Coordinates of C-alpha atoms and ligand atoms in Angstrom, one line a residue:
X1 CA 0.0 0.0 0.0
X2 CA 1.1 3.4 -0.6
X3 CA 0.6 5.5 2.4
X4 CA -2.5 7.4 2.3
X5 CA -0.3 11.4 2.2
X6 CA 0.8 10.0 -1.1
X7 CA -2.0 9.5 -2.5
X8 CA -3.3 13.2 -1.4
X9 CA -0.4 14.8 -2.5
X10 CA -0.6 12.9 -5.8
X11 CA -4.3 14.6 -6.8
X12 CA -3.6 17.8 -5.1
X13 CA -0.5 18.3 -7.0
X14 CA -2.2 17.2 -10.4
X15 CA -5.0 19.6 -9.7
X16 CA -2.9 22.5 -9.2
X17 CA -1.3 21.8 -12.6
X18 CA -4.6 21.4 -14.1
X19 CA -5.3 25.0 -12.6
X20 CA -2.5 26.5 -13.6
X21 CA -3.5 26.2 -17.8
X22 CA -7.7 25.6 -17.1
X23 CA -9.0 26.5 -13.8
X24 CA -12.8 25.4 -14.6
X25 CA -11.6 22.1 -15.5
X26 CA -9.8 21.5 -12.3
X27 CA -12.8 22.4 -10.4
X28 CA -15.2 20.0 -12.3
X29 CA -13.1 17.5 -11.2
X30 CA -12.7 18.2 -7.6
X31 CA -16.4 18.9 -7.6
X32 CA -17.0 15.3 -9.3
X33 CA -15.1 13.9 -5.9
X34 CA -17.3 15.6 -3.8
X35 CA -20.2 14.8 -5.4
X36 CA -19.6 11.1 -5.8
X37 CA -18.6 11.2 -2.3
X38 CA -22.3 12.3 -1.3
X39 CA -24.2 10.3 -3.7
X40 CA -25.6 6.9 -2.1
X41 CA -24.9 5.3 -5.6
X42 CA -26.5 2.2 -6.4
X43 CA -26.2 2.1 -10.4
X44 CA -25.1 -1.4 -10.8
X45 CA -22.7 -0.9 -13.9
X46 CA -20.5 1.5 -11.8
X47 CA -17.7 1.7 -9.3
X48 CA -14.6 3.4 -7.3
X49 CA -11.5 2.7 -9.4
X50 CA -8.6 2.6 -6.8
X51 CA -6.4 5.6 -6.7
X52 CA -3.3 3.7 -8.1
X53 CA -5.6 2.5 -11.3
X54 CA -6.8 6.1 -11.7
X55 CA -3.1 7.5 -11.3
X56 CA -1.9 5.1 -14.1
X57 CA -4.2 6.9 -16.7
X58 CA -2.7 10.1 -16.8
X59 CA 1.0 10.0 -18.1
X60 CA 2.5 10.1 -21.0
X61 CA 1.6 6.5 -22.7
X62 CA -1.3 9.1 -23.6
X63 CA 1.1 10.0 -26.1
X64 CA 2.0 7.0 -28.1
X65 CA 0.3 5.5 -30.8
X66 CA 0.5 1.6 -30.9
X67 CA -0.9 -0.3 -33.8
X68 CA -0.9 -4.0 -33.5
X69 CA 0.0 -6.0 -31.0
X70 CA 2.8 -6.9 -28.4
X71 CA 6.1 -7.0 -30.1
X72 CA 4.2 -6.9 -33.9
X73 CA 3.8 -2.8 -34.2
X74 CA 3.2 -0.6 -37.4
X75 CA 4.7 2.4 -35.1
X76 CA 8.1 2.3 -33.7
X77 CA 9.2 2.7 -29.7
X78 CA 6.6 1.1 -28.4
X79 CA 8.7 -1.1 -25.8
X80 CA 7.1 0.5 -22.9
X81 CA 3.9 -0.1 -24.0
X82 CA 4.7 -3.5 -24.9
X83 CA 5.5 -4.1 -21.4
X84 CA 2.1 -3.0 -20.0
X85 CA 0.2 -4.6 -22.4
X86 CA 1.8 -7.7 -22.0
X87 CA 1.7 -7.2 -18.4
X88 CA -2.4 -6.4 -18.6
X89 CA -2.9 -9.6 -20.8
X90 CA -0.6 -11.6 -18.2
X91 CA -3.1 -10.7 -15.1
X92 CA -6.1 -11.2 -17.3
X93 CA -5.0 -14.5 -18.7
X94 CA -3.5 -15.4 -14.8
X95 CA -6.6 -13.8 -13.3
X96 CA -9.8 -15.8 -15.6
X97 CA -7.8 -18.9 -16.7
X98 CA -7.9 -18.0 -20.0
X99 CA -5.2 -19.3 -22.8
X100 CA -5.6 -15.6 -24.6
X101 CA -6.6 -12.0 -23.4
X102 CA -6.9 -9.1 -25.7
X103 CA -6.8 -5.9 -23.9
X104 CA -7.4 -2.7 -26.5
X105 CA -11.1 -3.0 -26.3
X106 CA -11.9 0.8 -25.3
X107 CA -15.1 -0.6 -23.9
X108 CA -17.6 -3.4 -23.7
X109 CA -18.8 -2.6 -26.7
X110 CA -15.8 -2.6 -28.7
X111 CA -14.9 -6.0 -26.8
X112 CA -18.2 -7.3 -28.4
X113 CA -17.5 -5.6 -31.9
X114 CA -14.2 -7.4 -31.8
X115 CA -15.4 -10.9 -30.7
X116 CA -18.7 -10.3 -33.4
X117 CA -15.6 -9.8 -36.2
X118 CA -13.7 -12.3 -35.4
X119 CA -16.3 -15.2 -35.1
X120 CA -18.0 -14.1 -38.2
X121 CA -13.8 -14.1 -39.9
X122 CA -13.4 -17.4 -38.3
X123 CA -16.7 -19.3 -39.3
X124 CA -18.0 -17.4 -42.2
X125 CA -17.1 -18.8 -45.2
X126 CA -17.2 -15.6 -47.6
X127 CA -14.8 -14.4 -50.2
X128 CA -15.4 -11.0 -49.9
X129 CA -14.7 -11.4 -45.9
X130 CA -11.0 -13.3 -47.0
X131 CA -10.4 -10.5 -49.3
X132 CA -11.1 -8.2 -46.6
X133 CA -8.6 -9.9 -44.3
X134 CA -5.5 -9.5 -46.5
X135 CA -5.9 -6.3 -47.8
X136 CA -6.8 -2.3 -46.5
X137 CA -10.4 -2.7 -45.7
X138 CA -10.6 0.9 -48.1
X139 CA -9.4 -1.1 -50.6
X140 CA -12.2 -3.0 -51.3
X141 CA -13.9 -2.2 -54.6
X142 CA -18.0 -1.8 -54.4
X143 CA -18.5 -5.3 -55.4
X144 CA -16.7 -6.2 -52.8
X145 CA -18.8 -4.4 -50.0
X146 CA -21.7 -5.4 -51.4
X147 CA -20.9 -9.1 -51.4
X148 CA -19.8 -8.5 -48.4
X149 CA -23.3 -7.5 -46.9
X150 CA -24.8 -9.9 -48.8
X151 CA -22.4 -12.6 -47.4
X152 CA -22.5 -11.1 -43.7
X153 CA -25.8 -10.3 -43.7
X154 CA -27.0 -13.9 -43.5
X155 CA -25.6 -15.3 -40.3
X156 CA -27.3 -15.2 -37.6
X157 CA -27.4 -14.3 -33.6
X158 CA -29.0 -15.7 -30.8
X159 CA -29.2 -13.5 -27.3
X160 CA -30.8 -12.7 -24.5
X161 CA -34.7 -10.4 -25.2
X162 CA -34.0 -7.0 -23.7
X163 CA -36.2 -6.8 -21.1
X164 CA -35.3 -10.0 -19.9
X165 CA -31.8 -8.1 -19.0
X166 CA -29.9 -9.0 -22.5
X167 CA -28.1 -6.3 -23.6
X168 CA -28.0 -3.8 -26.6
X169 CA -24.8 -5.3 -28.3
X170 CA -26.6 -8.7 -28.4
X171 CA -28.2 -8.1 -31.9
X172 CA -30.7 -5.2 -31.2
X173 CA -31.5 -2.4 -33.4
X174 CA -29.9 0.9 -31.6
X175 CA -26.5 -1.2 -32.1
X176 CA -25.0 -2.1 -35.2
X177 CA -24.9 -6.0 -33.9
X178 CA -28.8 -5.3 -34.9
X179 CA -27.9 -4.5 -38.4
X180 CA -25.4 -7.1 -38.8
X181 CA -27.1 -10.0 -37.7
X182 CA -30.2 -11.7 -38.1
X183 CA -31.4 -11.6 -34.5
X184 CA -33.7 -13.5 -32.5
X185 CA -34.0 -13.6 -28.8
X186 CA -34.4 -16.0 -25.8
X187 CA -36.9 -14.5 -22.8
X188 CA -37.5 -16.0 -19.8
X189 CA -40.2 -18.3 -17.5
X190 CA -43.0 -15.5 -17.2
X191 CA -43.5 -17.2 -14.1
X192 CA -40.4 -17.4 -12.1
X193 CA -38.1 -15.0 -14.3
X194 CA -35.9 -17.3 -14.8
X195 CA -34.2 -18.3 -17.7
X196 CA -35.5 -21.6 -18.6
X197 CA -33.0 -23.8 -20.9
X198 CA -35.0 -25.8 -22.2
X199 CA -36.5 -23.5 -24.4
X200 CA -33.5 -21.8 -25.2
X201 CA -32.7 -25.3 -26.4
X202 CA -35.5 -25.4 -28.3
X203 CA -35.2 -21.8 -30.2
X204 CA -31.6 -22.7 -31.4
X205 CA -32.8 -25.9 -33.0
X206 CA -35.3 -23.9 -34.9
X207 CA -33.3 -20.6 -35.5
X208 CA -29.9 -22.0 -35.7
X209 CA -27.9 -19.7 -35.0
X210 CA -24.0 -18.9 -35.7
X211 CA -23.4 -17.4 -32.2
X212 CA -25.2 -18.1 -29.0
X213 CA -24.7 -14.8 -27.1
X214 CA -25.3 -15.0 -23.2
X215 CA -24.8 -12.5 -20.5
X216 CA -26.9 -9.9 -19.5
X217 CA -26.8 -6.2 -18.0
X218 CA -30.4 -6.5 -15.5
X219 CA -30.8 -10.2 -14.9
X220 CA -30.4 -10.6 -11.1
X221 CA -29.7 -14.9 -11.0
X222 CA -26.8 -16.8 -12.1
X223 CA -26.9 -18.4 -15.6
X224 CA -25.4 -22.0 -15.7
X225 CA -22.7 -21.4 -18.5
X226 CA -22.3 -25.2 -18.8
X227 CA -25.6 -26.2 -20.3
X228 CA -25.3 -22.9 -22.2
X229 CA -22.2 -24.6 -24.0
X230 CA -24.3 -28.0 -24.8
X231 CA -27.1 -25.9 -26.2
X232 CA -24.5 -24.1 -28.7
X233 CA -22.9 -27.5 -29.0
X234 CA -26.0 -29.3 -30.4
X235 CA -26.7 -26.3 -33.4
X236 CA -23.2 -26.2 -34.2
X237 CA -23.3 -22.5 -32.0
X238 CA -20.3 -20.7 -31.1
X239 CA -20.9 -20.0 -27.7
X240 CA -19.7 -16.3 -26.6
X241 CA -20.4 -14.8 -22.9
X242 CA -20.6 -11.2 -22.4
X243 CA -19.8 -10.9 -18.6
X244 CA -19.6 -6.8 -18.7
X245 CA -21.4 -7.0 -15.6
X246 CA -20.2 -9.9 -13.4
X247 CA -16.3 -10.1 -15.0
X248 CA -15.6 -9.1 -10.7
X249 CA -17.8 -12.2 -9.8
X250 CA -15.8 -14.3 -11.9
X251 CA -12.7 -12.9 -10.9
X252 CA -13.2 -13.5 -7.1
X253 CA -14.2 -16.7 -7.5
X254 CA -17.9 -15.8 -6.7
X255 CA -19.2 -17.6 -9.6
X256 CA -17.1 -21.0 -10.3
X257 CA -18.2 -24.4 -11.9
X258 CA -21.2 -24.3 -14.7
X259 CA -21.2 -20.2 -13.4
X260 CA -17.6 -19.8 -14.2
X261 CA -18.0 -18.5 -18.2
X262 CA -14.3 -19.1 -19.0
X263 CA -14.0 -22.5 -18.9
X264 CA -17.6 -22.8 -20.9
X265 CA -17.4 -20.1 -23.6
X266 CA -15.3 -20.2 -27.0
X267 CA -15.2 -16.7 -26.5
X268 CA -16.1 -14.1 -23.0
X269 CA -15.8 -10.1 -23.7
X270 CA -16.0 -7.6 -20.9
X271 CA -16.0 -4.4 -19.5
X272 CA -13.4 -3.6 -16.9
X273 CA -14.9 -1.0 -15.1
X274 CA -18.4 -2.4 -13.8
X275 CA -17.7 -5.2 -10.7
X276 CA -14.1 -5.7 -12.0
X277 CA -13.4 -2.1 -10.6
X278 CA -10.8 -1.1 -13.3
X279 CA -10.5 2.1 -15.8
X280 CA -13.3 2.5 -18.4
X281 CA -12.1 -0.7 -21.2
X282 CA -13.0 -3.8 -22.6
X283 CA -11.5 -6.7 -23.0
X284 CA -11.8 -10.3 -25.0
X285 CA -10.7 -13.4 -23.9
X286 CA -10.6 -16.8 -25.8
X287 CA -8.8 -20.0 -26.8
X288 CA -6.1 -20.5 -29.3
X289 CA -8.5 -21.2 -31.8
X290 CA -10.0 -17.4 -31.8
X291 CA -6.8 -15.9 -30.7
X292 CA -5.7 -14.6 -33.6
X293 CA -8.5 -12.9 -35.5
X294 CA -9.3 -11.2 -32.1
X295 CA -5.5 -9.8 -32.2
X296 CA -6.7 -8.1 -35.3
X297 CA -9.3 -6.0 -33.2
X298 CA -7.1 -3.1 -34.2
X299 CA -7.4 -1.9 -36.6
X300 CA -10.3 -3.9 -38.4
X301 CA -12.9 -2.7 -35.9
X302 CA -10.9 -0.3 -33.0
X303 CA -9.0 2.8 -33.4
X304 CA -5.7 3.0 -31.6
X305 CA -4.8 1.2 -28.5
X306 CA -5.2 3.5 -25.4
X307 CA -1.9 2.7 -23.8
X308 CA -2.6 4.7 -21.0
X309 CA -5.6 2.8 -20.5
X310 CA -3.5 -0.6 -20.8
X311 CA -1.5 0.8 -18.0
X312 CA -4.6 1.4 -15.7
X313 CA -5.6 -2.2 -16.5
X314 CA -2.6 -3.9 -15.8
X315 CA -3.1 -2.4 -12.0
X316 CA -6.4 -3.0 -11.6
X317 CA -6.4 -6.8 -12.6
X318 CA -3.0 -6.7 -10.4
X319 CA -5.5 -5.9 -7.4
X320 CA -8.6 -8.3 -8.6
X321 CA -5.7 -10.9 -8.4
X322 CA -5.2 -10.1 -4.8
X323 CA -6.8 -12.5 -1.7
X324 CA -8.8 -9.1 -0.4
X325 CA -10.4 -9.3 -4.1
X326 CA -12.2 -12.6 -3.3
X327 CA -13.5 -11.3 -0.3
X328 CA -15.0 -7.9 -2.0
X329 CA -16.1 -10.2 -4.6
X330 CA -18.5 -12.2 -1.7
X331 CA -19.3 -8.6 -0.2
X332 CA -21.0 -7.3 -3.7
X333 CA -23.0 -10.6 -3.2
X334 CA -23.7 -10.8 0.3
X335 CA -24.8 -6.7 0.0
X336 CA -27.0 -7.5 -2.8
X337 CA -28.9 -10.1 -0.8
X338 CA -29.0 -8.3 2.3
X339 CA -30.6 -5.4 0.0
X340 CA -33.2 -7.9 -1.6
X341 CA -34.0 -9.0 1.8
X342 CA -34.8 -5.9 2.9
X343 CA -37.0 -4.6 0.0
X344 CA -39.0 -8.0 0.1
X345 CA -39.2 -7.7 4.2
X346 CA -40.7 -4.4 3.6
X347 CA -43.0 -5.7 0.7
X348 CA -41.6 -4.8 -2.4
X349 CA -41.6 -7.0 -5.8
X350 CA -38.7 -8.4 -7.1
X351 CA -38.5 -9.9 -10.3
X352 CA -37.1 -13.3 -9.8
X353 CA -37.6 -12.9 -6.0
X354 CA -34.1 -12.1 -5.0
X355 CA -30.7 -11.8 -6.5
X356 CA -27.6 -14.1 -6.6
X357 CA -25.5 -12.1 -8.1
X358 CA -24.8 -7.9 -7.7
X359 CA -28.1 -6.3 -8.5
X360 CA -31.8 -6.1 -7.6
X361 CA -34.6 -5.7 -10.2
X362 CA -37.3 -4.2 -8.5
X363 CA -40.7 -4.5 -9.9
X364 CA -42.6 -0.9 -9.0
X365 CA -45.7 -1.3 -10.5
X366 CA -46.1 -3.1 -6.8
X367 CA -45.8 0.6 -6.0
X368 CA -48.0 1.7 -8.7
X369 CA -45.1 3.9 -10.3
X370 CA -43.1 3.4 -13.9
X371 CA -39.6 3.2 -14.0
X372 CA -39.3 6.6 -14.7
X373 CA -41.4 8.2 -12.1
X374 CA -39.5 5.7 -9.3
X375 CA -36.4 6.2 -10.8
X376 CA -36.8 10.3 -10.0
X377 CA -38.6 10.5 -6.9
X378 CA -35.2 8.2 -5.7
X379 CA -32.7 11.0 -7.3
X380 CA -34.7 13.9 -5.6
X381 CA -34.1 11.5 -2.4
X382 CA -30.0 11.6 -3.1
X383 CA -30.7 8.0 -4.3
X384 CA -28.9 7.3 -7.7
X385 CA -30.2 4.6 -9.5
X386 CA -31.9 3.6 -13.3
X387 CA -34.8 2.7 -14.6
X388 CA -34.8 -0.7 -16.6
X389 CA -37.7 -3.2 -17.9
X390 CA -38.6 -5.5 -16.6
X391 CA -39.9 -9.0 -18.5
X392 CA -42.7 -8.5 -20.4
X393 CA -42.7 -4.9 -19.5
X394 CA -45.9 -3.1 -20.4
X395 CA -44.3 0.3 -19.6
X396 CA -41.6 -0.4 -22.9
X397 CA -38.6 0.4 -23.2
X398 CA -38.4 4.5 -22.1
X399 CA -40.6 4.7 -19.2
X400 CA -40.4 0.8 -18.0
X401 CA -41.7 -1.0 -14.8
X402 CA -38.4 -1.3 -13.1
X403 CA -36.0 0.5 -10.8
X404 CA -32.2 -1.9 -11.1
X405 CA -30.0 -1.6 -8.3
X406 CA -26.8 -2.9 -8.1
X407 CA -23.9 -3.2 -4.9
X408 CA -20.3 -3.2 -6.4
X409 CA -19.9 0.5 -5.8
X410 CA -21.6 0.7 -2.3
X411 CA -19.5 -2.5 -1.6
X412 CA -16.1 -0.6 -2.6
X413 CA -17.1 2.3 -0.3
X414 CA -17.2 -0.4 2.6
X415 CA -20.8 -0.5 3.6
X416 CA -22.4 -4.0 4.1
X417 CA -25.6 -6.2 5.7
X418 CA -27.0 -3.2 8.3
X419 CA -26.3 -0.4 6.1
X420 CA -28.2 -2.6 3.3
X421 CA -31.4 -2.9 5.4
X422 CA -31.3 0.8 6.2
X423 CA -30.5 1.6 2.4
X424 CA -34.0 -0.5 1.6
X425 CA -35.6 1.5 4.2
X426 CA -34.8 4.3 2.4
X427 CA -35.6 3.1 -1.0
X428 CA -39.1 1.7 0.2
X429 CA -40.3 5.0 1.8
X430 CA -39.6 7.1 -1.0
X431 CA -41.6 4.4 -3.3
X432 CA -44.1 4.2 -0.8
X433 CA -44.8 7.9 -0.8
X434 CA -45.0 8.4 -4.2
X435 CA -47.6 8.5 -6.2
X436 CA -48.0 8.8 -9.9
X437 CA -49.0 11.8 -11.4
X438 CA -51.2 13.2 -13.8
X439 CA -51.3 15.5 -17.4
X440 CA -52.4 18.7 -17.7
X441 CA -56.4 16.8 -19.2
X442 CA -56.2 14.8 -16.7
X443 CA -55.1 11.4 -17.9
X444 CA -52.5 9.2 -15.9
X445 CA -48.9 10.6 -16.8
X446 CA -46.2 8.1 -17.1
X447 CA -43.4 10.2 -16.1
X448 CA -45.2 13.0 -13.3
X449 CA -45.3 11.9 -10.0
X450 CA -45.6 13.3 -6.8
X451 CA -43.5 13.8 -3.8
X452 CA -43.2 15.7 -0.4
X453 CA -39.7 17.8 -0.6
X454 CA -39.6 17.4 2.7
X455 CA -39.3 13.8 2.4
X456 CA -36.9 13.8 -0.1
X457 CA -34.9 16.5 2.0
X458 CA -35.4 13.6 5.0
X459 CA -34.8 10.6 2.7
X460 CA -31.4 12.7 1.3
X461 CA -30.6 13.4 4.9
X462 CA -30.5 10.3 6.1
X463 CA -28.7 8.3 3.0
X464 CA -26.1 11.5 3.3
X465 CA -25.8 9.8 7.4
X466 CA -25.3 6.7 6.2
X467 CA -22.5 7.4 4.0
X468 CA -20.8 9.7 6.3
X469 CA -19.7 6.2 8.2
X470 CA -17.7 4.6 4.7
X471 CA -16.1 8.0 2.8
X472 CA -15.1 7.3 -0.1
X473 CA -11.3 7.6 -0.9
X474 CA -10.7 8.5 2.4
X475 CA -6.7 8.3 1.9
X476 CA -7.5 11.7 -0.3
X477 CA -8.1 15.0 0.7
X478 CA -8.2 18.2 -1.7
X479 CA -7.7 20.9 0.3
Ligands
PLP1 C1 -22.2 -2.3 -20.0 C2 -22.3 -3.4 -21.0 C3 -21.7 -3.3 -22.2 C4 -21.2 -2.0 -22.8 O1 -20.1 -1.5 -22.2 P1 -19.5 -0.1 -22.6 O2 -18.2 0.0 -21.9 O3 -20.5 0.9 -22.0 O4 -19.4 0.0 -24.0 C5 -21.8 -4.4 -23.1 N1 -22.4 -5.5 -22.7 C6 -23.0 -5.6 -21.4 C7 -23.7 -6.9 -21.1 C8 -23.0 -4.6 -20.6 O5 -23.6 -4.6 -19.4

């Protein structure tokens, strides 16, 4: 550990440098600390990267442009940057137990676009695609592109439905997966939320699909990765995992056996900054077999590596490697139970019932609210969280039925079990005291809602309290 004065002197000094050329800049940033430091944040995709993994960022690797891979440039002098990359693929490969790790991804999405590439130039038997592989992709002549389409535009994707928690990247329309792939999607049990296999089973025998996607962003139980493989198995599948959200569950050994995607998957992408508690990044890992079409990342489907960013991720998988990972890893579960069993306690609906993994789905059409309305009666309450459907949401998409909670940031902060209940207190009296609200003619409004101030002023009050017990970077003072 580095002792705490360092780490003070480390921001303070950056700041004033900062100052020195942009003084409003510096400011937004010290006034991001201080607000993250009051917000009781409960937005399950985020976290606190450590100060050591936020220091790495801003140097000079900023500076260096790195085409290609370790030891395999199209720029010169990039030694240093070999060494951290190496040394980020190293922990990621050490970390997952996986034969290959591709670090360059700038985010999830660019993990998935990399893995979608490299499946489709691994499997697809196209000309146009082989052409595209040995020469500049600008090179191609217009027959080329077309047949290319043509050629691409045939295979097809099999994910989870979004409001059963699947995610954008999975094949829907607001993402260009949607417009590369022939989509269709896998729900779950209307009656227990669950995913239920067997009819995943039976939609890839009729749909056949080239990739069977799973993972998920807003489904709160664990998905058994095993059967998952035998599924893609029996269509001929390849069987990719998108563990954006629960790449820190794998890592502390929270999810293992069937739940553990590495060993199951031909191919897992993530995020590094959700429950993994990195810098904002991606990342793709997979066997030999994939390894090198997913080298090629950049530049067939990334723009230049982030080296700085490959610095930041060598240091935070250096940490998730670490014995006191394991145990954070159990907290972010052990929190998210503790929450669920406080909201149920209290009589909220939870889509599944519960959680076993980092976040909560709760259901608040139990509270007669949308999404929306709950989701800003919380945020007036100095309660930060998001709207999401729910299954079979009759809200849609924008205004939804569902309030998603999450506990890896909360968990990083150092709160657990009794600040849990008393963050579900919370939570339920601002629900509870809500009600919807109507237009201007009268009709029920899907967004309006009200709620006492003085409540919210209470309700922010008290979640302020509770927070005042865990500070957040407490090794760091500004001023
Ligand atoms: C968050 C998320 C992504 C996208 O990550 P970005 O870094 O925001 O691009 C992709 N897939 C899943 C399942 C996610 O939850």
């Amino acid at each position: 550990m580095s002792s705490p004065n360092a780490e003070s002197t480390a921001f303070r000094s950056a700041l004033e440098v900062i100052r020195a050329v942009e003084p409003r800049v510096a400011d937004a940033i010290g006034a991001e600390l201080a607000d993250q430091r009051e917000s009781l944040k409960l937005i399950a995709s985020e976290n606190y990267a450590s100060p050591a993994t936020l220091l790495a960022m801003g140097n000079w690797f900023s500076d260096k442009y790195a085409e290609g891979t370790v030891g395999r440039r199209f720029y010169a002098g990039c030694q240093n940057v070999d060494t951290v990359e190496a040394l980020a693929a190293e922990h990621a490969r050490e970390l997952f137990g996986a034969s290959h790790a591709y670090v360059q991804p700038h985010s999830g999405i660019d993990a998935n676009l990399v893995a979608f590439w490299a499946i489709l130039a691994d499997r697809v038997e196209s000309p146009a695609l082989k052409r595209a592989q040995v020469r500049q992709v600008n090179d191609l002549t217009e027959e080329d592109w077309f047949a290319l389409r043509r050629e691409l535009g045939d295979q097809r994707m099999l994910g989870m439905s979004l409001d059963a928690g699947g995610h954008l990247t999975h094949g829907f329309r607001p993402n260009i997966s949607g417009k590369m792939f022939d989509q269709r999607s896998y729900g779950t049990d209307p009656a227990t939320g669950l995913i239920d296999y067997d009819r995943v089973a039976e939609a890839a025998r009729e749909f056949r699909p080239l990739i069977l996607v799973a993972g998920y962003s807003a489904y709160p139980r664990k998905v058994n990765f095993r059967i998952m493989r035998e599924i893609a198995d029996s269509v001929g599948a390849t069987f990719m995992v998108d563990m954006a959200h629960f790449a820190g569950l794998v890592a502390g050994k929270v999810f293992t056996g069937d739940f553990d995607p590495v060993p199951h998957a031909h191919i897992v992408t993530t995020t590094t900054h959700k429950s993994l508690r990195g810098p904002r990044g991606g990342m793709v890992l997979c066997g030999p077999e994939l390894a090198d079409q997913v080298d090629r990342g950049c530049p067939m489907v990334l723009g230049g590596p982030l080296p700085h960013v490959m610095a930041a991720k060598a240091v935070a998988l250096a940490e998730a490697r670490r014995p006191d990972f394991a145990d954070y890893a159990q907290r972010i579960v052990d929190n998210a139970q503790a929450l669920a069993e406080g909201l149920l306690g209290r009589g909220a609906k939870l889509v599944t019932g519960g959680t076993d993994n980092h976040l909560v789905l709760i259901d608040v059409s139990g509270y007669g609210l949308t999404g929306r309305q709950a989701e800003q009666a919380l945020l007036d309450s100095g309660i930060v969280t998001n709207r999401n459907a729910v299954p079979q949401d009759p809200n849609g998409a924008w205004y939804t039925s569902g309030i998603r909670i999450g506990t890896p940031a909360l968990t990083t902060r150092g709160l657990g079990a009794a600040e849990m209940d008393a963050t579900a207190e919370l939570i339920h009296t601002v629900l509870s005291q809500t009600t919807a609200g109507s237009n201007a003619d009268g009709t029920p409004s899907k967004a309006k809602y009200v709620l006492d101030p003085a409540l919210a002023d209470k309700v922010s009050r008290q979640a302020t309290d509770l927070l005042s017990t865990h500070p957040l970077y407490p090794s760091v003072t500004l001023t």
